[in-house]
Coordinates of C-alpha atoms in Angstrom, one line a residue:
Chain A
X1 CA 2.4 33.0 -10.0
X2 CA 2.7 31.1 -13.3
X3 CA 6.0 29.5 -14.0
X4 CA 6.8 28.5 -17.6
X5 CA 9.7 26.3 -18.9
X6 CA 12.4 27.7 -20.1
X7 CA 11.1 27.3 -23.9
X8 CA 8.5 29.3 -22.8
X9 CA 6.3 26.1 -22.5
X10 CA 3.9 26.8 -19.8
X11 CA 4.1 24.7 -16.5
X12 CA 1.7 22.1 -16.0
X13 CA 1.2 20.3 -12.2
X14 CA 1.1 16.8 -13.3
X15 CA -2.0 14.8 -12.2
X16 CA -1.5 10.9 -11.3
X17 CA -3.7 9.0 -12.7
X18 CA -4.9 8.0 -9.8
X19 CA -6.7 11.8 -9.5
X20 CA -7.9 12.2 -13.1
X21 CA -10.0 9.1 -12.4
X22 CA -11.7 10.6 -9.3
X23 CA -12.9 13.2 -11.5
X24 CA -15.6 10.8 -13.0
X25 CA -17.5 11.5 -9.7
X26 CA -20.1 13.1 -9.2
X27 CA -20.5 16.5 -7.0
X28 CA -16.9 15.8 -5.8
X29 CA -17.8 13.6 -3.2
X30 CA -15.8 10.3 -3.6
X31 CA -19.2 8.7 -3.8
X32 CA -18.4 5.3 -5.8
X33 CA -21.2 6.0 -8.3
X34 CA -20.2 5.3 -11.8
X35 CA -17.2 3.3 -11.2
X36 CA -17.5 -0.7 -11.7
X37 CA -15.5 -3.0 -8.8
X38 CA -12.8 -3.4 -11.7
X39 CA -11.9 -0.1 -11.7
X40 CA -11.7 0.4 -7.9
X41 CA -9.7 -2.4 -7.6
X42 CA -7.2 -1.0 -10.8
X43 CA -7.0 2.5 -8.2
X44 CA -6.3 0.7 -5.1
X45 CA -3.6 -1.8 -6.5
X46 CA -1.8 1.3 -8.6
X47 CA -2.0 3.0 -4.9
X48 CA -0.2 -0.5 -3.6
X49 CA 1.9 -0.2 -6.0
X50 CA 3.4 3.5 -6.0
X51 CA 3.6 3.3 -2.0
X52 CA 5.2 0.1 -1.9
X53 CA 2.7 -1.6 0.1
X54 CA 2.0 -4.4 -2.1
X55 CA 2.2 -5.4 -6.3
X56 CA -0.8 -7.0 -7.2
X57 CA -2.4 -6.8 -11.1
X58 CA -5.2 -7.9 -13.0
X59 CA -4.6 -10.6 -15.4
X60 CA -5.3 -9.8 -18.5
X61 CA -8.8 -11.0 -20.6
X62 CA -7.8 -15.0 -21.8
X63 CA -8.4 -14.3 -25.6
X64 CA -8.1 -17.1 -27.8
X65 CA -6.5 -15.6 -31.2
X66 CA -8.0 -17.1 -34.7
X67 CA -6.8 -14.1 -37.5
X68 CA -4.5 -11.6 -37.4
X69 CA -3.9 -9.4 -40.0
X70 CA -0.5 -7.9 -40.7
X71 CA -1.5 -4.3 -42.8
X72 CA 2.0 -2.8 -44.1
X73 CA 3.4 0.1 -41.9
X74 CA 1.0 -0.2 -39.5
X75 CA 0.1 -2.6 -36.1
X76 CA -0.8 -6.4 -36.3
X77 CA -4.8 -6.3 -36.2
X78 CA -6.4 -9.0 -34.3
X79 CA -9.6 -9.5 -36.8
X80 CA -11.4 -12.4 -35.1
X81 CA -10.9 -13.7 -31.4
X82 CA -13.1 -15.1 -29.1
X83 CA -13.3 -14.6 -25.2
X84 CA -12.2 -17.9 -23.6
X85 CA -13.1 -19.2 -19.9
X86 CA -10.5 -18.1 -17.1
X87 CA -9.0 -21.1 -15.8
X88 CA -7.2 -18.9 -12.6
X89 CA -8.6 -16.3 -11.2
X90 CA -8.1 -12.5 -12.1
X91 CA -6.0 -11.0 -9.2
X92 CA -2.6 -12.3 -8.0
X93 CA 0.7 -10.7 -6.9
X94 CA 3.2 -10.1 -4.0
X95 CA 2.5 -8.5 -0.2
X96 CA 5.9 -8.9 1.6
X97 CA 7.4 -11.8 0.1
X98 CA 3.7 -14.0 0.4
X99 CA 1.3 -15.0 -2.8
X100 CA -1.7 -13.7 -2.6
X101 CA -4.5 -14.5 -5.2
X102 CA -8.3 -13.7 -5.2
X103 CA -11.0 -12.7 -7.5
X104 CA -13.5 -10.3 -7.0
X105 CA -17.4 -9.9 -8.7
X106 CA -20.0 -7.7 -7.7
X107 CA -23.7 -8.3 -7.7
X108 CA -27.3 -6.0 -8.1
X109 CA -28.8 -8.6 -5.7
X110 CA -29.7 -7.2 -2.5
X111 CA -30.2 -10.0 -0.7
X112 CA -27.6 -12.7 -1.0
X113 CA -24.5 -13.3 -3.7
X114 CA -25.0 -15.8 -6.6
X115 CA -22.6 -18.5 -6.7
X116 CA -22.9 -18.6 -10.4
X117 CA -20.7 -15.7 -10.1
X118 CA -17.9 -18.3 -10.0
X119 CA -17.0 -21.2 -12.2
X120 CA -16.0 -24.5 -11.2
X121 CA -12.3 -24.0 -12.9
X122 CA -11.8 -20.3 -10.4
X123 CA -12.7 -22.8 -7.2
X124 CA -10.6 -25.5 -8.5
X125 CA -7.6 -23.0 -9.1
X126 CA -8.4 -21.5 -5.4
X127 CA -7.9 -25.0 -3.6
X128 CA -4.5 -25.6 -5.6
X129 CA -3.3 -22.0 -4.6
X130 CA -4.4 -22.5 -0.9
X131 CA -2.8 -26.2 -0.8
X132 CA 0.5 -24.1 -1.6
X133 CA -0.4 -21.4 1.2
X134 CA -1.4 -18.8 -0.9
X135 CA -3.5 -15.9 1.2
X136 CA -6.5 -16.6 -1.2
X137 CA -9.9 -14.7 -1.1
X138 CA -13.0 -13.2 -3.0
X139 CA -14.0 -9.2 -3.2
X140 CA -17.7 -9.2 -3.7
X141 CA -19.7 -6.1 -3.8
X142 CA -23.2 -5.9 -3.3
X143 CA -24.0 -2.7 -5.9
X144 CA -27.4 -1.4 -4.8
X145 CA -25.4 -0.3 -1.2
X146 CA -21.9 0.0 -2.5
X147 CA -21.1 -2.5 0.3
X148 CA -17.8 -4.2 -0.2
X149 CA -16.9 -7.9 1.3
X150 CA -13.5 -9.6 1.7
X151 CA -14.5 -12.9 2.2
X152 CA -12.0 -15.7 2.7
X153 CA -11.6 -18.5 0.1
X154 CA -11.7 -21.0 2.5
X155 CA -15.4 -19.7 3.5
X156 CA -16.2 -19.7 -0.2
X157 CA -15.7 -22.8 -1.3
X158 CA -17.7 -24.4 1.8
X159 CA -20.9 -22.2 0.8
X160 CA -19.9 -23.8 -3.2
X161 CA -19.8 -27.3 -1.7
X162 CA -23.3 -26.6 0.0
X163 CA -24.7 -26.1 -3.2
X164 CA -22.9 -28.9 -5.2
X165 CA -25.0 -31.4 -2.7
X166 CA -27.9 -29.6 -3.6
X167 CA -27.7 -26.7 -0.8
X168 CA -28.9 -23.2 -2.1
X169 CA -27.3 -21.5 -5.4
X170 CA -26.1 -18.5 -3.0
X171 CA -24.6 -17.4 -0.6
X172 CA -26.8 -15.0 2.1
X173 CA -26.3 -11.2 2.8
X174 CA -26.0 -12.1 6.6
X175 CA -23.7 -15.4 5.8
X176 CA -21.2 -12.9 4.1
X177 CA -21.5 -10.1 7.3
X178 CA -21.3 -13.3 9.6
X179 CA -18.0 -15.1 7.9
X180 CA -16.9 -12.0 5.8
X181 CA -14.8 -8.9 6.9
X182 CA -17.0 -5.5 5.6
X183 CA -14.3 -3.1 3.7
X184 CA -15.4 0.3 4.1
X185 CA -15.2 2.5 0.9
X186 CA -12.2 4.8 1.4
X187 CA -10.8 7.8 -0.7
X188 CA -7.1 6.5 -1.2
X189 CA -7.0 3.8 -1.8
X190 CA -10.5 3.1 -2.4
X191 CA -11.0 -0.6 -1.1
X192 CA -8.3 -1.1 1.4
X193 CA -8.1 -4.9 0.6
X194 CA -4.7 -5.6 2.1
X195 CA -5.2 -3.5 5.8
X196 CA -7.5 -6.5 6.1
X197 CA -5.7 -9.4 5.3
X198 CA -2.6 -7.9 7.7
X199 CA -4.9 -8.6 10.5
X200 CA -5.7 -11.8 9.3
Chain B
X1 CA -6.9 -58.6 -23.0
X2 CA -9.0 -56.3 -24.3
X3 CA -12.0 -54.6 -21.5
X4 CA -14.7 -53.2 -22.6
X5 CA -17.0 -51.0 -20.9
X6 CA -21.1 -52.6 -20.2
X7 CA -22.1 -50.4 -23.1
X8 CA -20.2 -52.2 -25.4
X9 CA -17.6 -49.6 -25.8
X10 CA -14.1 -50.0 -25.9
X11 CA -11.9 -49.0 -22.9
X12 CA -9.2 -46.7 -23.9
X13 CA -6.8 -45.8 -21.5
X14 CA -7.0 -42.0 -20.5
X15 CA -4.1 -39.9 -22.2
X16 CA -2.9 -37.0 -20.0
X17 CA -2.6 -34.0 -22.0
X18 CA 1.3 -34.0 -20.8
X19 CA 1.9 -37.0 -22.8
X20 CA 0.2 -36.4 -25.9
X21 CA 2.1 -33.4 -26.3
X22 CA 5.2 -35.7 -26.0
X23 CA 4.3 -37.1 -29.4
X24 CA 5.4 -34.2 -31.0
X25 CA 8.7 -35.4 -30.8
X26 CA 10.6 -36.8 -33.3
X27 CA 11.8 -40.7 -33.0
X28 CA 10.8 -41.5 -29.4
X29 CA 13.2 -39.3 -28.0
X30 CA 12.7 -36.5 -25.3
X31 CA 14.7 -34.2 -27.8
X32 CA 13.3 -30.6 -27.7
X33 CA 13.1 -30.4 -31.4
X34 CA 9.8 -28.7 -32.3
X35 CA 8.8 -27.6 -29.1
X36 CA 8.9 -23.9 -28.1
X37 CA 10.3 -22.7 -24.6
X38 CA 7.0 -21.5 -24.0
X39 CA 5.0 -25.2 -24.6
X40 CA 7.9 -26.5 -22.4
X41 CA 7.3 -24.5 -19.8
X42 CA 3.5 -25.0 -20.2
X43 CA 3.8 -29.0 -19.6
X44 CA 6.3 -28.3 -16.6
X45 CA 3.6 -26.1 -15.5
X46 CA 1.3 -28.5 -15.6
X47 CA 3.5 -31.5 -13.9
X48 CA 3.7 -29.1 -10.6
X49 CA 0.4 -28.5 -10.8
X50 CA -0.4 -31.8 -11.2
X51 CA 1.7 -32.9 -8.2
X52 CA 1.0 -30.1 -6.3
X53 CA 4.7 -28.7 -6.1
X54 CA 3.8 -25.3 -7.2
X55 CA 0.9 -23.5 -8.8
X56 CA 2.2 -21.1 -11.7
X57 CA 0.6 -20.2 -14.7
X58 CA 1.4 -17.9 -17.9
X59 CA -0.5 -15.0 -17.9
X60 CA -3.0 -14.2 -21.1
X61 CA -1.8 -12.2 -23.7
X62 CA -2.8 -8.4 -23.3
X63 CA -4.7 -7.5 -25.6
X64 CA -6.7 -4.0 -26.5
X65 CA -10.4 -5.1 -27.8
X66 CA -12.0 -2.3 -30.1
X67 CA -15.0 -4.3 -31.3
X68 CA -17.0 -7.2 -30.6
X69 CA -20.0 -8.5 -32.6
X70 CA -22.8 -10.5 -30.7
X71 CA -24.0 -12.6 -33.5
X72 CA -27.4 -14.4 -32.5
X73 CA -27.2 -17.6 -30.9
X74 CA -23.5 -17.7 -31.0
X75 CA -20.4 -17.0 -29.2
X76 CA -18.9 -13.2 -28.6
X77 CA -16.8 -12.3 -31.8
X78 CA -13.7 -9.7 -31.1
X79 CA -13.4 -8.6 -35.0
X80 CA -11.2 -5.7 -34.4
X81 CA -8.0 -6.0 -31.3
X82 CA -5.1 -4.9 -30.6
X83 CA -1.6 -6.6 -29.3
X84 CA -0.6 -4.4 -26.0
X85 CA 2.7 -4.6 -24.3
X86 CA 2.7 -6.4 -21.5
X87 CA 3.3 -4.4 -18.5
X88 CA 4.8 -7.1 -16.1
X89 CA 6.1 -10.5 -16.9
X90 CA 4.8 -13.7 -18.5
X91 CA 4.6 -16.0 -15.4
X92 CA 3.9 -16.0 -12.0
X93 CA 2.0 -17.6 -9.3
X94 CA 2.6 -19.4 -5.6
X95 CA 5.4 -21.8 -4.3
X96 CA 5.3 -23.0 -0.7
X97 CA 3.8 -20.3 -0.1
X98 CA 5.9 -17.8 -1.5
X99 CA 5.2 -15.4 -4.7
X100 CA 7.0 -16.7 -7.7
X101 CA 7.7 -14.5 -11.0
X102 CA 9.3 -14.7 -14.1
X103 CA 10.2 -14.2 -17.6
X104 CA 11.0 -16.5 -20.1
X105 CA 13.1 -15.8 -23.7
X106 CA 15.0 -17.5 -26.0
X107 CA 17.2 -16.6 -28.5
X108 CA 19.3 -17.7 -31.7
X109 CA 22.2 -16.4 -31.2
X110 CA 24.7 -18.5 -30.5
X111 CA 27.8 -16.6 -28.1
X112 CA 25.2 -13.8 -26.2
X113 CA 21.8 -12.6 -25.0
X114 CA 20.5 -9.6 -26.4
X115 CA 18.6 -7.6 -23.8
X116 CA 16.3 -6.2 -26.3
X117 CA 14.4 -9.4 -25.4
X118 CA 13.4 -7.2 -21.9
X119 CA 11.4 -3.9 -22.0
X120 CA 11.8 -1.3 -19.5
X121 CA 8.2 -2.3 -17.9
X122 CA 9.0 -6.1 -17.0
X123 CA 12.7 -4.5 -15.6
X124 CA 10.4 -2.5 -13.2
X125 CA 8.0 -4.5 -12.6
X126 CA 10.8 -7.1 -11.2
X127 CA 12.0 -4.6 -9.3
X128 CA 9.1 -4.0 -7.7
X129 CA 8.5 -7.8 -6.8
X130 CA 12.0 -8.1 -5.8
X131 CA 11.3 -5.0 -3.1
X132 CA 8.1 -7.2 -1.8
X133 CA 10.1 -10.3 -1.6
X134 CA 9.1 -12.2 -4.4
X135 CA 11.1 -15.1 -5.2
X136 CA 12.0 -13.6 -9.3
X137 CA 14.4 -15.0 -12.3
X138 CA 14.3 -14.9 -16.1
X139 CA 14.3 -18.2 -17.7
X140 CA 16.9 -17.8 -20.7
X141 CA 17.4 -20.7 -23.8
X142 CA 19.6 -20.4 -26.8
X143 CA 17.8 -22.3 -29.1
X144 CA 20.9 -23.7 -31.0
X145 CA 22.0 -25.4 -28.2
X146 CA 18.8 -26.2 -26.4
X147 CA 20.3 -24.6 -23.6
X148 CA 18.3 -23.4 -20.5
X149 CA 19.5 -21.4 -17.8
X150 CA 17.7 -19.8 -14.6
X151 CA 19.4 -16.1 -14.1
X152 CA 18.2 -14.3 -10.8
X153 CA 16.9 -11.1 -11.8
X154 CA 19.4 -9.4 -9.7
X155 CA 21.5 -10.3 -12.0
X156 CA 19.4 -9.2 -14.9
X157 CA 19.2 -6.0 -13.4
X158 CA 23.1 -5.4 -13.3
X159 CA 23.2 -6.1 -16.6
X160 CA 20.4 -4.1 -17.8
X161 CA 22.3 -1.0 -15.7
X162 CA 25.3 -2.1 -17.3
X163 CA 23.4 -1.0 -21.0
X164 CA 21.8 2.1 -19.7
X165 CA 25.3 3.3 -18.5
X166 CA 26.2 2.9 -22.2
X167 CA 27.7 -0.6 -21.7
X168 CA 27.0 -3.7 -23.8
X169 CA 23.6 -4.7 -25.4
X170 CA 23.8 -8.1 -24.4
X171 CA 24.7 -10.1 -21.8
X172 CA 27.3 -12.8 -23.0
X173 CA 27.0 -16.7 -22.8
X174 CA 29.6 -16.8 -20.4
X175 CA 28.3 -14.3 -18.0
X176 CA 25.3 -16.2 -17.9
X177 CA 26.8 -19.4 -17.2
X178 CA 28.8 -17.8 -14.8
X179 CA 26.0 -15.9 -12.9
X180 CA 23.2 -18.2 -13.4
X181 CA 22.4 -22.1 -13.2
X182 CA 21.9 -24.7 -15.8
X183 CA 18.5 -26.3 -16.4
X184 CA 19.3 -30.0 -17.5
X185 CA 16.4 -31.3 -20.2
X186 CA 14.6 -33.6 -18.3
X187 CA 11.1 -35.4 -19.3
X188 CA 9.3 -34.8 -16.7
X189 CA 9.0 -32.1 -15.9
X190 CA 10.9 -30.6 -19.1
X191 CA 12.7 -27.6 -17.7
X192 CA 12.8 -28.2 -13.4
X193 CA 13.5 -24.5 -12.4
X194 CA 11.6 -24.7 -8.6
X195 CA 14.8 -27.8 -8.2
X196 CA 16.7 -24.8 -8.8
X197 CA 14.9 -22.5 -6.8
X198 CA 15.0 -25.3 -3.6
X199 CA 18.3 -24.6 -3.8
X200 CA 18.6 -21.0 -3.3

């Protein structure tokens, strides 16, 4: 049976976002082709988020503003910006009552992850958050296998200080299985970031 | 005496970035004339960080990017962007530990607060830190007094109810100086709001 509104409106089942964006998939398996690391991450901290679990959010893009322009009756246009460096990294919130912070980056590499992924100002940001005990880590995801990584920043910035006295530029495939904890791809929420750190 | 360096140059003592932003102000004195709650905020920022006391930073502006031109050889130009409404607060990051948020406003009016300075988004999204623990306040200034107060966003919250249950628009001076806590002008750091938030 249909039911309508009273105004004769018909009735619609609302979709969550959260479902309209599974649609992108292909064959309707929840196969993660198609969808970056970003917007995984978006699914699975709006998923947080509505159950409770945790509020974590994406920083916005740091945007340095030359010229807007002020048209009348309509929205201030931005007509000339440039993207600027992010001195923090891109994730942080709250998961009962504790900071947590991390960034995450994904690579076509099959092999091993490219530290150049990171910038000195993101590591320099992770050791200040960690002095304060902030739960502090890296999401990497190696793309040709879908495999996702939760690796912690501690481990991070030892590989980084490897290659800052000349060590290699990466980190290894079998470093990351060895130090890291493998987060298996999941329907709801897609990359179960936080069931991890709980064991932690 | 003057040094100099082997290269002939002269030795100029380093300027922190904290102090020449003190020059701003008019006569020598630590008067906030000129500055904006925000750049006061920035430079206490910057003191905790500085001394590791806390790690908090204001978050980027959001904004909605429609078109970027890759010029050769040069940087990224965003030529057409749009100003988005935020969708939680301004600042947040980690203290001891513990996740810190807030928002920060000022106003000119002289006797009361208007709470169109809020939108419904940041009042949830304080809700929804407040459910996960999160240590979370709104930093308030009336400009004509140079004025700052710290007001726990519980009690923000009441207020807000208070308007949505067709009460008052504002929340008055008194109120506020009843509820929350005074933020003497210091120099450094310019508004101390974790000395208040020891204290809680």
């Amino acid at each position: 049976m249909n039911l309508n509104y009273p105004n004769g409106k018909k009735y619609k089942p609302k979709e969550l976002p959260i479902d309209a964006s599974l649609k992108k998939r292909k064959n309707g398996s929840y196969s993660n082709r198609g969808m970056t690391l970003e917007e995984d991450l978006n699914e699975t901290n709006q998923y947080y988020r509505e159950r409770k679990i945790a509020v974590i959010h994406k920083k916005p893009t740091p945007v340095q503003i030359v010229q807007v322009d002020y048209p009348n009756r309509s929205a201030a246009v931005i007509k000339e910006a440039y993207f600027k460096l992010a001195s923090t990294t891109d994730y942080n919130g709250v998961y009962k009552g504790r900071y947590i912070d991390f960034e995450a980056k994904e690579t076509q590499n099959p092999t091993s992850f490219p530290l150049k992924n990171f910038h000195q100002h993101q590591i320099e940001h992770m050791e200040e958050v960690m002095d304060q005990g902030a739960i502090c880590f890296v999401i990497l995801r190696f793309t040709k296998f879908e495999q996702v990584y939760l690796l912690e920043a501690q481990h991070l910035l030892n590989f980084w200080n490897r290659m800052m006295n000349g060590g290699r530029k990466s980190i290894t495939k079998e470093e990351i299985e060895q130090k890291g904890y493998h987060i298996p791809l999941g329907f709801q929420p897609r990359i179960d970031y936080i069931k991890i750190i709980e064991q932690l």
